[in-house]
Amino acid sequence: METLKQEVIIPIKIKKEKSGSRTYFVHPKDFYVVTPLSKLLAKAYIMEKRLKQNPELTFREFCKLNNVMPRYLSGLLQLNNLSPKLERMIMERYQPKHCSIQDIITKNMPVLWMEQEEWLINT
């Protein structure tokens, strides 16, 4: 008995984006893009979760165990206080091009979400 082989083509709309020397293929609305800043958001979430799981450790002991500098970790943990709108912008890769990771981590980010959004736009 002969089996029939048929080629099936399923059209999918994707968006091609270029960032530096890398090219990303992204579904317009459904998928998040992995960027250095989105990786830092994930790392900040994980570090805060680990910190809460070990309340008996001092901040310096925690930094030593996780092999990070205290200044870097304190800046990284600031990312957990970003407004949901900014987090979504970062995950969908729509943050302003003039704003770098260093700007967000090293500069004093405002506490209020509305001020954060203005700060990021006016940076």
N, CA, C and O atoms as CSV, one atom per row, in Angstrom:
chain,resi,resn,atom,element,x,y,z
A,1,MET,N,N,0.839,-1.164,0.000
A,1,MET,CA,C,0.000,0.000,0.000
A,1,MET,C,C,0.892,1.239,0.000
A,1,MET,O,O,1.883,1.307,0.728
A,2,GLU,N,N,0.548,2.153,-0.776
A,2,GLU,CA,C,1.337,3.366,-0.949
A,2,GLU,C,C,0.766,4.472,-0.046
A,2,GLU,O,O,-0.439,4.727,-0.039
A,3,THR,N,N,1.666,5.125,0.717
A,3,THR,CA,C,1.216,6.230,1.567
A,3,THR,C,C,1.364,7.538,0.813
A,3,THR,O,O,2.313,7.743,0.056
A,4,LEU,N,N,0.443,8.377,1.031
A,4,LEU,CA,C,0.471,9.689,0.378
A,4,LEU,C,C,1.208,10.677,1.267
A,4,LEU,O,O,0.927,10.794,2.460
A,5,LYS,N,N,2.147,11.377,0.671
A,5,LYS,CA,C,2.861,12.425,1.389
A,5,LYS,C,C,2.412,13.747,0.808
A,5,LYS,O,O,2.482,13.978,-0.399
A,6,GLN,N,N,1.960,14.589,1.677
A,6,GLN,CA,C,1.473,15.875,1.231
A,6,GLN,C,C,2.140,16.961,2.071
A,6,GLN,O,O,2.229,16.847,3.293
A,7,GLU,N,N,2.596,17.987,1.418
A,7,GLU,CA,C,3.225,19.097,2.113
A,7,GLU,C,C,2.151,20.074,2.576
A,7,GLU,O,O,1.289,20.493,1.803
A,8,VAL,N,N,2.224,20.419,3.846
A,8,VAL,CA,C,1.262,21.350,4.418
A,8,VAL,C,C,1.999,22.634,4.770
A,8,VAL,O,O,3.031,22.602,5.442
A,9,ILE,N,N,1.476,23.745,4.322
A,9,ILE,CA,C,2.078,25.042,4.616
A,9,ILE,C,C,1.106,25.813,5.515
A,9,ILE,O,O,-0.060,26.013,5.174
A,10,ILE,N,N,1.617,26.237,6.665
A,10,ILE,CA,C,0.818,27.026,7.591
A,10,ILE,C,C,1.425,28.425,7.664
A,10,ILE,O,O,2.530,28.589,8.180
A,11,PRO,N,N,0.724,29.425,7.160
A,11,PRO,CA,C,1.290,30.782,7.210
A,11,PRO,C,C,1.213,31.364,8.624
A,11,PRO,O,O,0.172,31.310,9.280
A,12,ILE,N,N,2.335,31.920,9.072
A,12,ILE,CA,C,2.404,32.559,10.381
A,12,ILE,C,C,3.012,33.941,10.178
A,12,ILE,O,O,4.070,34.073,9.562
A,13,LYS,N,N,2.354,34.957,10.687
A,13,LYS,CA,C,2.892,36.298,10.588
A,13,LYS,C,C,3.943,36.485,11.671
A,13,LYS,O,O,3.675,36.272,12.853
A,14,ILE,N,N,5.134,36.883,11.262
A,14,ILE,CA,C,6.195,37.186,12.214
A,14,ILE,C,C,6.800,38.524,11.861
A,14,ILE,O,O,6.649,39.023,10.746
A,15,LYS,N,N,7.485,39.093,12.826
A,15,LYS,CA,C,8.129,40.377,12.635
A,15,LYS,C,C,9.628,40.173,12.793
A,15,LYS,O,O,10.074,39.561,13.764
A,16,LYS,N,N,10.397,40.677,11.853
A,16,LYS,CA,C,11.853,40.552,11.909
A,16,LYS,C,C,12.413,41.859,12.460
A,16,LYS,O,O,12.177,42.929,11.900
A,17,GLU,N,N,13.156,41.763,13.560
A,17,GLU,CA,C,13.750,42.934,14.178
A,17,GLU,C,C,15.246,42.735,14.279
A,17,GLU,O,O,15.733,41.615,14.440
A,18,LYS,N,N,15.962,43.832,14.184
A,18,LYS,CA,C,17.409,43.763,14.276
A,18,LYS,C,C,17.858,44.622,15.445
A,18,LYS,O,O,17.412,45.759,15.596
A,19,SER,N,N,18.737,44.079,16.268
A,19,SER,CA,C,19.306,44.806,17.396
A,19,SER,C,C,20.808,44.595,17.361
A,19,SER,O,O,21.304,43.536,17.747
A,20,GLY,N,N,21.527,45.602,16.899
A,20,GLY,CA,C,22.974,45.460,16.762
A,20,GLY,C,C,23.281,44.441,15.683
A,20,GLY,O,O,22.856,44.595,14.538
A,21,SER,N,N,24.016,43.404,16.042
A,21,SER,CA,C,24.363,42.374,15.068
A,21,SER,C,C,23.401,41.187,15.110
A,21,SER,O,O,23.536,40.252,14.320
A,22,ARG,N,N,22.427,41.218,16.032
A,22,ARG,CA,C,21.491,40.104,16.166
A,22,ARG,C,C,20.172,40.412,15.480
A,22,ARG,O,O,19.708,41.552,15.469
A,23,THR,N,N,19.583,39.381,14.911
A,23,THR,CA,C,18.265,39.493,14.297
A,23,THR,C,C,17.301,38.619,15.072
A,23,THR,O,O,17.608,37.467,15.381
A,24,TYR,N,N,16.126,39.166,15.388
A,24,TYR,CA,C,15.103,38.442,16.120
A,24,TYR,C,C,13.892,38.258,15.227
A,24,TYR,O,O,13.524,39.164,14.480
A,25,PHE,N,N,13.275,37.095,15.302
A,25,PHE,CA,C,12.003,36.863,14.644
A,25,PHE,C,C,10.958,36.769,15.750
A,25,PHE,O,O,11.027,35.895,16.614
A,26,VAL,N,N,10.000,37.674,15.712
A,26,VAL,CA,C,9.061,37.810,16.809
A,26,VAL,C,C,7.645,37.807,16.271
A,26,VAL,O,O,7.338,38.487,15.292
A,27,HIS,N,N,6.793,37.043,16.910
A,27,HIS,CA,C,5.371,37.113,16.616
A,27,HIS,C,C,4.895,38.452,17.170
A,27,HIS,O,O,5.218,38.773,18.314
A,28,PRO,N,N,4.159,39.229,16.427
A,28,PRO,CA,C,3.864,40.609,16.836
A,28,PRO,C,C,3.356,40.825,18.253
A,28,PRO,O,O,3.838,41.739,18.923
A,29,LYS,N,N,2.421,40.043,18.740
A,29,LYS,CA,C,1.857,40.339,20.054
A,29,LYS,C,C,2.031,39.222,21.083
A,29,LYS,O,O,2.012,39.491,22.284
A,30,ASP,N,N,2.198,38.003,20.648
A,30,ASP,CA,C,2.107,36.883,21.575
A,30,ASP,C,C,3.398,36.517,22.298
A,30,ASP,O,O,3.344,36.003,23.415
A,31,PHE,N,N,4.541,36.764,21.702
A,31,PHE,CA,C,5.790,36.295,22.277
A,31,PHE,C,C,6.618,37.440,22.832
A,31,PHE,O,O,6.610,38.548,22.297
A,32,TYR,N,N,7.331,37.157,23.910
A,32,TYR,CA,C,8.271,38.120,24.457
A,32,TYR,C,C,9.636,37.874,23.842
A,32,TYR,O,O,9.968,36.749,23.468
A,33,VAL,N,N,10.417,38.926,23.740
A,33,VAL,CA,C,11.754,38.830,23.176
A,33,VAL,C,C,12.751,38.802,24.321
A,33,VAL,O,O,12.610,39.551,25.288
A,34,VAL,N,N,13.742,37.956,24.221
A,34,VAL,CA,C,14.770,37.889,25.248
A,34,VAL,C,C,15.848,38.907,24.896
A,34,VAL,O,O,16.551,38.773,23.894
A,35,THR,N,N,15.960,39.925,25.739
A,35,THR,CA,C,16.975,40.964,25.579
A,35,THR,C,C,17.789,41.007,26.865
A,35,THR,O,O,17.381,40.421,27.868
A,36,PRO,N,N,18.923,41.683,26.857
A,36,PRO,CA,C,19.692,41.774,28.111
A,36,PRO,C,C,18.883,42.366,29.266
A,36,PRO,O,O,19.017,41.922,30.407
A,37,LEU,N,N,18.052,43.352,28.980
A,37,LEU,CA,C,17.256,43.963,30.039
A,37,LEU,C,C,16.156,43.020,30.535
A,37,LEU,O,O,15.859,42.994,31.730
A,38,SER,N,N,15.556,42.254,29.637
A,38,SER,CA,C,14.535,41.301,30.086
A,38,SER,C,C,15.173,40.171,30.898
A,38,SER,O,O,14.542,39.638,31.811
A,39,LYS,N,N,16.409,39.801,30.578
A,39,LYS,CA,C,17.123,38.802,31.380
A,39,LYS,C,C,17.386,39.332,32.783
A,39,LYS,O,O,17.290,38.596,33.765
A,40,LEU,N,N,17.723,40.633,32.867
A,40,LEU,CA,C,17.957,41.226,34.179
A,40,LEU,C,C,16.684,41.275,35.014
A,40,LEU,O,O,16.729,41.085,36.229
A,41,LEU,N,N,15.548,41.528,34.366
A,41,LEU,CA,C,14.273,41.497,35.092
A,41,LEU,C,C,14.051,40.119,35.714
A,41,LEU,O,O,13.646,40.007,36.872
A,42,ALA,N,N,14.317,39.085,34.940
A,42,ALA,CA,C,14.152,37.721,35.446
A,42,ALA,C,C,15.144,37.440,36.577
A,42,ALA,O,O,14.788,36.823,37.581
A,43,LYS,N,N,16.381,37.893,36.410
A,43,LYS,CA,C,17.402,37.674,37.434
A,43,LYS,C,C,17.039,38.406,38.726
A,43,LYS,O,O,17.245,37.878,39.818
A,44,ALA,N,N,16.501,39.617,38.603
A,44,ALA,CA,C,16.092,40.386,39.780
A,44,ALA,C,C,14.981,39.667,40.524
A,44,ALA,O,O,14.987,39.618,41.754
A,45,TYR,N,N,14.036,39.113,39.795
A,45,TYR,CA,C,12.933,38.374,40.409
A,45,TYR,C,C,13.472,37.151,41.170
A,45,TYR,O,O,13.062,36.889,42.300
A,46,ILE,N,N,14.383,36.415,40.545
A,46,ILE,CA,C,14.951,35.213,41.165
A,46,ILE,C,C,15.750,35.572,42.415
A,46,ILE,O,O,15.640,34.900,43.440
A,47,MET,N,N,16.558,36.639,42.328
A,47,MET,CA,C,17.374,37.036,43.483
A,47,MET,C,C,16.502,37.473,44.658
A,47,MET,O,O,16.801,37.146,45.806
A,48,GLU,N,N,15.434,38.204,44.382
A,48,GLU,CA,C,14.552,38.626,45.466
A,48,GLU,C,C,13.871,37.414,46.106
A,48,GLU,O,O,13.699,37.363,47.324
A,49,LYS,N,N,13.491,36.454,45.288
A,49,LYS,CA,C,12.857,35.233,45.809
A,49,LYS,C,C,13.844,34.467,46.700
A,49,LYS,O,O,13.465,33.985,47.768
A,50,ARG,N,N,15.111,34.353,46.267
A,50,ARG,CA,C,16.130,33.676,47.072
A,50,ARG,C,C,16.383,34.421,48.381
A,50,ARG,O,O,16.562,33.812,49.435
A,51,LEU,N,N,16.395,35.747,48.290
A,51,LEU,CA,C,16.641,36.566,49.476
A,51,LEU,C,C,15.534,36.367,50.509
A,51,LEU,O,O,15.804,36.307,51.708
A,52,LYS,N,N,14.291,36.265,50.046
A,52,LYS,CA,C,13.166,36.048,50.958
A,52,LYS,C,C,13.172,34.640,51.542
A,52,LYS,O,O,12.671,34.423,52.646
A,53,GLN,N,N,13.735,33.682,50.808
A,53,GLN,CA,C,13.790,32.308,51.304
A,53,GLN,C,C,14.853,32.126,52.382
A,53,GLN,O,O,14.808,31.163,53.149
A,54,ASN,N,N,15.816,33.059,52.440
A,54,ASN,CA,C,16.905,32.968,53.419
A,54,ASN,C,C,16.932,34.200,54.319
A,54,ASN,O,O,17.876,34.987,54.245
A,55,PRO,N,N,15.919,34.389,55.166
A,55,PRO,CA,C,15.873,35.600,55.983
A,55,PRO,C,C,16.956,35.660,57.065
A,55,PRO,O,O,17.243,36.730,57.601
A,56,GLU,N,N,17.552,34.517,57.382
A,56,GLU,CA,C,18.574,34.503,58.432
A,56,GLU,C,C,19.916,35.051,57.941
A,56,GLU,O,O,20.771,35.394,58.757
A,57,LEU,N,N,20.116,35.138,56.627
A,57,LEU,CA,C,21.374,35.650,56.075
A,57,LEU,C,C,21.384,37.166,56.044
A,57,LEU,O,O,20.364,37.803,55.780
A,58,THR,N,N,22.548,37.737,56.319
A,58,THR,CA,C,22.690,39.181,56.126
A,58,THR,C,C,22.840,39.450,54.633
A,58,THR,O,O,23.081,38.534,53.847
A,59,PHE,N,N,22.696,40.702,54.258
A,59,PHE,CA,C,22.794,41.062,52.841
A,59,PHE,C,C,24.170,40.716,52.283
A,59,PHE,O,O,24.279,40.183,51.179
A,60,ARG,N,N,25.222,41.019,53.047
A,60,ARG,CA,C,26.592,40.717,52.590
A,60,ARG,C,C,26.837,39.210,52.472
A,60,ARG,O,O,27.483,38.761,51.525
A,61,GLU,N,N,26.325,38.427,53.428
A,61,GLU,CA,C,26.466,36.971,53.352
A,61,GLU,C,C,25.743,36.424,52.121
A,61,GLU,O,O,26.247,35.538,51.430
A,62,PHE,N,N,24.566,36.963,51.865
A,62,PHE,CA,C,23.797,36.538,50.696
A,62,PHE,C,C,24.575,36.852,49.408
A,62,PHE,O,O,24.639,36.026,48.498
A,63,CYS,N,N,25.155,38.036,49.343
A,63,CYS,CA,C,25.942,38.422,48.161
A,63,CYS,C,C,27.138,37.501,47.967
A,63,CYS,O,O,27.451,37.100,46.846
A,64,LYS,N,N,27.797,37.171,49.062
A,64,LYS,CA,C,28.958,36.285,48.991
A,64,LYS,C,C,28.559,34.890,48.508
A,64,LYS,O,O,29.249,34.300,47.677
A,65,LEU,N,N,27.450,34.365,49.027
A,65,LEU,CA,C,26.972,33.038,48.617
A,65,LEU,C,C,26.564,32.998,47.144
A,65,LEU,O,O,26.758,31.986,46.471
A,66,ASN,N,N,26.002,34.093,46.649
A,66,ASN,CA,C,25.535,34.139,45.263
A,66,ASN,C,C,26.549,34.760,44.310
A,66,ASN,O,O,26.269,34.957,43.127
A,67,ASN,N,N,27.734,35.067,44.841
A,67,ASN,CA,C,28.836,35.580,44.034
A,67,ASN,C,C,28.466,36.860,43.266
A,67,ASN,O,O,28.736,36.981,42.071
A,68,VAL,N,N,27.847,37.801,43.971
A,68,VAL,CA,C,27.525,39.106,43.390
A,68,VAL,C,C,27.994,40.197,44.338
A,68,VAL,O,O,28.082,39.989,45.548
A,69,MET,N,N,28.292,41.354,43.780
A,69,MET,CA,C,28.694,42.500,44.579
A,69,MET,C,C,27.442,43.131,45.207
A,69,MET,O,O,26.392,43.180,44.567
A,70,PRO,N,N,27.545,43.612,46.446
A,70,PRO,CA,C,26.383,44.218,47.107
A,70,PRO,C,C,25.794,45.396,46.331
A,70,PRO,O,O,24.573,45.539,46.257
A,71,ARG,N,N,26.639,46.227,45.762
A,71,ARG,CA,C,26.145,47.389,45.004
A,71,ARG,C,C,25.359,46.945,43.771
A,71,ARG,O,O,24.318,47.517,43.447
A,72,TYR,N,N,25.872,45.917,43.088
A,72,TYR,CA,C,25.192,45.400,41.901
A,72,TYR,C,C,23.835,44.800,42.285
A,72,TYR,O,O,22.831,45.037,41.613
A,73,LEU,N,N,23.816,44.021,43.373
A,73,LEU,CA,C,22.571,43.381,43.792
A,73,LEU,C,C,21.530,44.410,44.215
A,73,LEU,O,O,20.349,44.256,43.903
A,74,SER,N,N,21.945,45.448,44.916
A,74,SER,CA,C,20.969,46.460,45.330
A,74,SER,C,C,20.395,47.180,44.116
A,74,SER,O,O,19.209,47.512,44.102
A,75,GLY,N,N,21.217,47.428,43.096
A,75,GLY,CA,C,20.712,48.025,41.862
A,75,GLY,C,C,19.791,47.072,41.120
A,75,GLY,O,O,18.762,47.475,40.578
A,76,LEU,N,N,20.174,45.807,41.104
A,76,LEU,CA,C,19.371,44.796,40.427
A,76,LEU,C,C,17.996,44.640,41.080
A,76,LEU,O,O,16.988,44.484,40.391
A,77,LEU,N,N,17.966,44.683,42.390
A,77,LEU,CA,C,16.701,44.519,43.106
A,77,LEU,C,C,15.750,45.692,42.867
A,77,LEU,O,O,14.544,45.561,43.077
A,78,GLN,N,N,16.280,46.834,42.432
A,78,GLN,CA,C,15.421,47.975,42.094
A,78,GLN,C,C,14.505,47.648,40.920
A,78,GLN,O,O,13.429,48.231,40.791
A,79,LEU,N,N,14.925,46.723,40.068
A,79,LEU,CA,C,14.110,46.355,38.914
A,79,LEU,C,C,12.778,45.724,39.320
A,79,LEU,O,O,11.818,45.743,38.549
A,80,ASN,N,N,12.724,45.164,40.532
A,80,ASN,CA,C,11.473,44.567,41.004
A,80,ASN,C,C,10.427,45.617,41.351
A,80,ASN,O,O,9.259,45.287,41.556
A,81,ASN,N,N,10.835,46.866,41.418
A,81,ASN,CA,C,9.906,47.943,41.757
A,81,ASN,C,C,9.469,48.746,40.540
A,81,ASN,O,O,8.878,49.816,40.682
A,82,LEU,N,N,9.755,48.238,39.346
A,82,LEU,CA,C,9.326,48.939,38.130
A,82,LEU,C,C,7.812,48.855,37.975
A,82,LEU,O,O,7.173,47.905,38.426
A,83,SER,N,N,7.268,49.854,37.339
A,83,SER,CA,C,5.826,49.837,37.092
A,83,SER,C,C,5.493,48.723,36.100
A,83,SER,O,O,6.321,48.383,35.254
A,84,PRO,N,N,4.307,48.159,36.193
A,84,PRO,CA,C,3.910,47.090,35.269
A,84,PRO,C,C,3.975,47.545,33.810
A,84,PRO,O,O,4.289,46.749,32.924
A,85,LYS,N,N,3.684,48.807,33.562
A,85,LYS,CA,C,3.740,49.337,32.198
A,85,LYS,C,C,5.171,49.292,31.660
A,85,LYS,O,O,5.388,48.920,30.507
A,86,LEU,N,N,6.143,49.668,32.486
A,86,LEU,CA,C,7.541,49.623,32.058
A,86,LEU,C,C,8.018,48.189,31.879
A,86,LEU,O,O,8.762,47.892,30.945
A,87,GLU,N,N,7.591,47.296,32.773
A,87,GLU,CA,C,7.968,45.890,32.627
A,87,GLU,C,C,7.449,45.326,31.307
A,87,GLU,O,O,8.161,44.614,30.599
A,88,ARG,N,N,6.213,45.651,30.992
A,88,ARG,CA,C,5.630,45.179,29.733
A,88,ARG,C,C,6.399,45.757,28.542
A,88,ARG,O,O,6.665,45.055,27.566
A,89,MET,N,N,6.752,47.043,28.632
A,89,MET,CA,C,7.516,47.665,27.550
A,89,MET,C,C,8.850,46.951,27.355
A,89,MET,O,O,9.273,46.700,26.227
A,90,ILE,N,N,9.502,46.630,28.462
A,90,ILE,CA,C,10.801,45.949,28.377
A,90,ILE,C,C,10.642,44.555,27.796
A,90,ILE,O,O,11.426,44.147,26.938
A,91,MET,N,N,9.631,43.818,28.255
A,91,MET,CA,C,9.433,42.463,27.759
A,91,MET,C,C,9.009,42.438,26.294
A,91,MET,O,O,9.316,41.486,25.576
A,92,GLU,N,N,8.310,43.468,25.850
A,92,GLU,CA,C,7.909,43.539,24.446
A,92,GLU,C,C,8.917,44.312,23.607
A,92,GLU,O,O,8.708,44.548,22.417
A,93,ARG,N,N,10.014,44.699,24.248
A,93,ARG,CA,C,11.148,45.357,23.597
A,93,ARG,C,C,10.787,46.734,23.045
A,93,ARG,O,O,11.231,47.103,21.958
A,94,TYR,N,N,9.996,47.481,23.778
A,94,TYR,CA,C,9.631,48.827,23.354
A,94,TYR,C,C,10.210,49.912,24.253
A,94,TYR,O,O,9.704,51.034,24.251
A,95,GLN,N,N,11.264,49.607,25.026
A,95,GLN,CA,C,11.839,50.638,25.856
A,95,GLN,C,C,12.618,51.618,24.971
A,95,GLN,O,O,13.098,51.233,23.905
A,96,PRO,N,N,12.747,52.877,25.401
A,96,PRO,CA,C,13.463,53.860,24.586
A,96,PRO,C,C,14.898,53.431,24.312
A,96,PRO,O,O,15.556,52.873,25.190
A,97,LYS,N,N,15.381,53.685,23.117
A,97,LYS,CA,C,16.726,53.257,22.720
A,97,LYS,C,C,17.814,54.003,23.486
A,97,LYS,O,O,18.908,53.474,23.680
A,98,HIS,N,N,17.524,55.227,23.920
A,98,HIS,CA,C,18.541,56.018,24.619
A,98,HIS,C,C,18.742,55.587,26.064
A,98,HIS,O,O,19.659,56.066,26.731
A,99,CYS,N,N,17.905,54.701,26.549
A,99,CYS,CA,C,17.980,54.248,27.939
A,99,CYS,C,C,18.694,52.899,27.993
A,99,CYS,O,O,18.258,51.930,27.371
A,100,SER,N,N,19.788,52.849,28.738
A,100,SER,CA,C,20.555,51.612,28.823
A,100,SER,C,C,20.304,50.905,30.156
A,100,SER,O,O,19.629,51.436,31.038
A,101,ILE,N,N,20.852,49.717,30.281
A,101,ILE,CA,C,20.736,48.957,31.514
A,101,ILE,C,C,21.383,49.730,32.660
A,101,ILE,O,O,20.846,49.779,33.767
A,102,GLN,N,N,22.536,50.331,32.387
A,102,GLN,CA,C,23.242,51.097,33.409
A,102,GLN,C,C,22.397,52.252,33.920
A,102,GLN,O,O,22.420,52.551,35.114
A,103,ASP,N,N,21.652,52.907,33.035
A,103,ASP,CA,C,20.792,54.010,33.460
A,103,ASP,C,C,19.761,53.538,34.471
A,103,ASP,O,O,19.503,54.221,35.462
A,104,ILE,N,N,19.181,52.395,34.230
A,104,ILE,CA,C,18.128,51.894,35.112
A,104,ILE,C,C,18.692,51.389,36.434
A,104,ILE,O,O,18.102,51.626,37.488
A,105,ILE,N,N,19.831,50.694,36.392
A,105,ILE,CA,C,20.377,50.097,37.608
A,105,ILE,C,C,21.128,51.117,38.471
A,105,ILE,O,O,20.952,51.140,39.689
A,106,THR,N,N,21.956,51.951,37.858
A,106,THR,CA,C,22.823,52.810,38.664
A,106,THR,C,C,22.181,54.118,39.089
A,106,THR,O,O,22.514,54.637,40.155
A,107,LYS,N,N,21.283,54.664,38.304
A,107,LYS,CA,C,20.651,55.922,38.687
A,107,LYS,C,C,19.516,55.649,39.662
A,107,LYS,O,O,18.934,54.564,39.675
A,108,ASN,N,N,19.216,56.636,40.465
A,108,ASN,CA,C,18.143,56.471,41.445
A,108,ASN,C,C,16.796,56.529,40.751
A,108,ASN,O,O,16.362,57.587,40.295
A,109,MET,N,N,16.152,55.402,40.677
A,109,MET,CA,C,14.844,55.288,40.042
A,109,MET,C,C,13.789,55.826,40.998
A,109,MET,O,O,13.798,55.472,42.177
A,110,PRO,N,N,12.875,56.676,40.520
A,110,PRO,CA,C,11.795,57.152,41.390
A,110,PRO,C,C,10.943,55.989,41.892
A,110,PRO,O,O,10.870,54.940,41.253
A,111,VAL,N,N,10.302,56.186,43.041
A,111,VAL,CA,C,9.502,55.132,43.655
A,111,VAL,C,C,8.119,55.049,43.020
A,111,VAL,O,O,7.620,53.952,42.768
A,112,LEU,N,N,7.498,56.193,42.761
A,112,LEU,CA,C,6.148,56.197,42.195
A,112,LEU,C,C,6.178,55.775,40.730
A,112,LEU,O,O,7.063,56.178,39.975
A,113,TRP,N,N,5.211,54.969,40.341
A,113,TRP,CA,C,5.194,54.431,38.984
A,113,TRP,C,C,5.056,55.513,37.923
A,113,TRP,O,O,5.710,55.442,36.883
A,114,MET,N,N,4.215,56.514,38.171
A,114,MET,CA,C,4.053,57.592,37.186
A,114,MET,C,C,5.362,58.355,36.999
A,114,MET,O,O,5.717,58.721,35.879
A,115,GLU,N,N,6.080,58.594,38.102
A,115,GLU,CA,C,7.373,59.282,38.019
A,115,GLU,C,C,8.401,58.415,37.294
A,115,GLU,O,O,9.239,58.939,36.561
A,116,GLN,N,N,8.346,57.106,37.489
A,116,GLN,CA,C,9.250,56.201,36.775
A,116,GLN,C,C,9.049,56.306,35.275
A,116,GLN,O,O,10.010,56.386,34.511
A,117,GLU,N,N,7.784,56.305,34.860
A,117,GLU,CA,C,7.483,56.369,33.427
A,117,GLU,C,C,7.947,57.697,32.831
A,117,GLU,O,O,8.485,57.724,31.724
A,118,GLU,N,N,7.743,58.796,33.559
A,118,GLU,CA,C,8.237,60.094,33.096
A,118,GLU,C,C,9.757,60.109,33.069
A,118,GLU,O,O,10.356,60.624,32.124
A,119,TRP,N,N,10.396,59.542,34.109
A,119,TRP,CA,C,11.859,59.506,34.188
A,119,TRP,C,C,12.453,58.733,33.016
A,119,TRP,O,O,13.443,59.157,32.420
A,120,LEU,N,N,11.838,57.592,32.690
A,120,LEU,CA,C,12.350,56.780,31.604
A,120,LEU,C,C,12.189,57.475,30.262
A,120,LEU,O,O,13.060,57.374,29.398
A,121,ILE,N,N,11.098,58.166,30.086
A,121,ILE,CA,C,10.861,58.874,28.831
A,121,ILE,C,C,11.790,60.075,28.707
A,121,ILE,O,O,12.288,60.361,27.618
A,122,ASN,N,N,12.032,60.787,29.819
A,122,ASN,CA,C,12.832,62.010,29.785
A,122,ASN,C,C,14.324,61.777,30.004
A,122,ASN,O,O,15.091,62.739,30.000
A,123,THR,N,N,14.765,60.525,30.196
A,123,THR,CA,C,16.173,60.251,30.437
A,123,THR,C,C,16.998,60.517,29.212
A,123,THR,O,O,18.215,60.338,29.237
